[in-house]
PDB file of C-alpha atoms in Angstrom:
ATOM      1  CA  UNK F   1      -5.366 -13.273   9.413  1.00  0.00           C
ATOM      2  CA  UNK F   2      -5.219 -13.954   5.547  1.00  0.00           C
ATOM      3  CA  UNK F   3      -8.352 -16.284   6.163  1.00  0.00           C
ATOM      4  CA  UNK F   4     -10.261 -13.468   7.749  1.00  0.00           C
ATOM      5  CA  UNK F   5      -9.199 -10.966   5.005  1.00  0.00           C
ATOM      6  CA  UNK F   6      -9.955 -13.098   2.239  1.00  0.00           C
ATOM      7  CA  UNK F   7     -13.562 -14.170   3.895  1.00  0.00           C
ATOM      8  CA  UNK F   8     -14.340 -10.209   4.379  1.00  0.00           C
ATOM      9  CA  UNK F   9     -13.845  -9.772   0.578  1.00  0.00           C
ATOM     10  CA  UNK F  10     -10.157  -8.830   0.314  1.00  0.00           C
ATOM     11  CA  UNK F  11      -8.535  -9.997  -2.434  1.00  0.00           C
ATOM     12  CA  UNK F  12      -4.856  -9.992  -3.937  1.00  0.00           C
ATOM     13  CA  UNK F  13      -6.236  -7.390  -6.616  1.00  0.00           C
ATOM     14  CA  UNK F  14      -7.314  -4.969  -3.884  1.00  0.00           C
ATOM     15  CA  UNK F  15      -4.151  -5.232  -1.978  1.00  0.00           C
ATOM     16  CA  UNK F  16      -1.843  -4.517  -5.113  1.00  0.00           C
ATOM     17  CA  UNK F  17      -3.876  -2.141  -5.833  1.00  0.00           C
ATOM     18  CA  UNK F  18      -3.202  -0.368  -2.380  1.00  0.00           C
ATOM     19  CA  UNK F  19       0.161  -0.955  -2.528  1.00  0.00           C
ATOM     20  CA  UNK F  20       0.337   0.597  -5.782  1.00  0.00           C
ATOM     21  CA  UNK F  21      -1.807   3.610  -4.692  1.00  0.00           C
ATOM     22  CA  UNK F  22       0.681   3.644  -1.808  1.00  0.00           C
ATOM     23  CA  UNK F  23       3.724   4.642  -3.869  1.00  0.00           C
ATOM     24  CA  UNK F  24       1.425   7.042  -5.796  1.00  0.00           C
ATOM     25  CA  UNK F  25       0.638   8.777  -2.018  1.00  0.00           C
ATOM     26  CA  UNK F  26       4.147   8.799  -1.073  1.00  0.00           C
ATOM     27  CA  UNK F  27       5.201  11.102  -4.502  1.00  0.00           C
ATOM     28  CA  UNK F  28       2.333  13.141  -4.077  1.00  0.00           C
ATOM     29  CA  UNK F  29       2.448  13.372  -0.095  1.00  0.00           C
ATOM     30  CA  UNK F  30       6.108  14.270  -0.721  1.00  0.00           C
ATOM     31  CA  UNK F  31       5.330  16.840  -3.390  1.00  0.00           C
ATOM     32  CA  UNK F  32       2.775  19.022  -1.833  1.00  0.00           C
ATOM     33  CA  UNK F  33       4.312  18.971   1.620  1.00  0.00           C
ATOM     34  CA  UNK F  34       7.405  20.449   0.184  1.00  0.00           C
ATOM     35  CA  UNK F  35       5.479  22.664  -1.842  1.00  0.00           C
ATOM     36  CA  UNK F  36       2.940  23.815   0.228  1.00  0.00           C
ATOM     37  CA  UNK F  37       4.712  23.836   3.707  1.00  0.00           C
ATOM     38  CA  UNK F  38       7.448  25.910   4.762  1.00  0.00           C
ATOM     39  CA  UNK F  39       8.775  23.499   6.937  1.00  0.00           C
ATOM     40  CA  UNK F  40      11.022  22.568   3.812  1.00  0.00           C
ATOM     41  CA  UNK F  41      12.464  19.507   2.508  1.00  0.00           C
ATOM     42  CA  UNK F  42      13.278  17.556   5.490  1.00  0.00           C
ATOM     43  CA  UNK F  43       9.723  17.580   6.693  1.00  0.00           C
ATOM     44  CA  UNK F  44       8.413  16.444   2.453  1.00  0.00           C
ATOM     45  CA  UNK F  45      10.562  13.890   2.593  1.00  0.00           C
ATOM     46  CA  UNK F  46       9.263  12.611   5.892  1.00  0.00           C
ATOM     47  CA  UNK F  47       5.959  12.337   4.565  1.00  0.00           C
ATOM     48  CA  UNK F  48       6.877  10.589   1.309  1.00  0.00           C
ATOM     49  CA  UNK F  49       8.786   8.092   3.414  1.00  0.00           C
ATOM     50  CA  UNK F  50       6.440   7.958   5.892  1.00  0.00           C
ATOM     51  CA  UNK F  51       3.522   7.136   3.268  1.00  0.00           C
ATOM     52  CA  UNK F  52       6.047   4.991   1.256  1.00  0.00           C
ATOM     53  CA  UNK F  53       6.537   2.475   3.990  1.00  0.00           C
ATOM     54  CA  UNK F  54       2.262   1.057   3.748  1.00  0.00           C
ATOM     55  CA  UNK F  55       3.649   0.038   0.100  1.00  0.00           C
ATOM     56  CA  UNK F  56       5.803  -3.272   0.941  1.00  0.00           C
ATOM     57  CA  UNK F  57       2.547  -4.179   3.295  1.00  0.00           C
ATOM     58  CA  UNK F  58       0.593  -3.541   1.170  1.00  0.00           C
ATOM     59  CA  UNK F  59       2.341  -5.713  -1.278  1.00  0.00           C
ATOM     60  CA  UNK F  60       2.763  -8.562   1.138  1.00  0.00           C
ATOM     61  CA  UNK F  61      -0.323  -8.795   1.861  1.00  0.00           C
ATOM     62  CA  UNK F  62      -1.388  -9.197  -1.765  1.00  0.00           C
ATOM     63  CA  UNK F  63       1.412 -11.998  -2.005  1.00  0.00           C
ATOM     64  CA  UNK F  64      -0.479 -13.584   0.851  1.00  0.00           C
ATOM     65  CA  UNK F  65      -3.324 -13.420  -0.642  1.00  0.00           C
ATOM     66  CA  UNK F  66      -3.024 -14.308  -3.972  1.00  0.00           C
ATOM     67  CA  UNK F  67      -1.235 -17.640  -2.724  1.00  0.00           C
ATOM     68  CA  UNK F  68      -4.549 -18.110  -0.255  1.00  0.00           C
ATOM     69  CA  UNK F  69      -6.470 -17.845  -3.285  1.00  0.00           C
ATOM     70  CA  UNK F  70      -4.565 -20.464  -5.691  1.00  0.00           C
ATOM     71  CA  UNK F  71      -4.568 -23.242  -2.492  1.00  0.00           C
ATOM     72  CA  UNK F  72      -8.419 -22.098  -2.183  1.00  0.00           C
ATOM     73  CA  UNK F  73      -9.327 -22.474  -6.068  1.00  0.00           C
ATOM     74  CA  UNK F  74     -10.674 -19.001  -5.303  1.00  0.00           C
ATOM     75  CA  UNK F  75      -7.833 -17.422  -7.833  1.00  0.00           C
ATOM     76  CA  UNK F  76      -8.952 -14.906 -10.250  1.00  0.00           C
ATOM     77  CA  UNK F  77      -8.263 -16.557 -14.210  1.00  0.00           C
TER      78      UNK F  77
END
């Protein structure tokens, strides 16, 4: 699976960077749902755990990758 990420163009970078944009989703997810809904804070923190969770993925996946890329010479100096 790392191959066929890495040979469609997805790189460790990208992957942080979704992971990082993750955690950045989760705090705003979790700010406007308990804002804007009246559902209350339950349901906001739901979301911002709910969104939360793609961040460790996300970060995996980067690990994955980056370690693909040093055994393929690919890595970015």
């Amino acid at each position: 699976m790392i191959k066929k990420l890495h040979d469609a163009g997805v790189r460790s970078e990208h992957a942080y960077t979704a992971g990082l944009a993750s955690i950045a989703a989760s705090f705003l997810s979790w700010t406007l749902s308990e804002k804007k809904e009246s559902a209350g804070r339950d349901r906001a923190d739901r979301w911002g755990i709910f969104v939360g969770e793609w961040a460790p993925t996300f970060l995996a996946l980067g690990l994955a990758l980056a370690q693909y890329e040093q055994q393929d010479g690919t890595f970015p100096s």
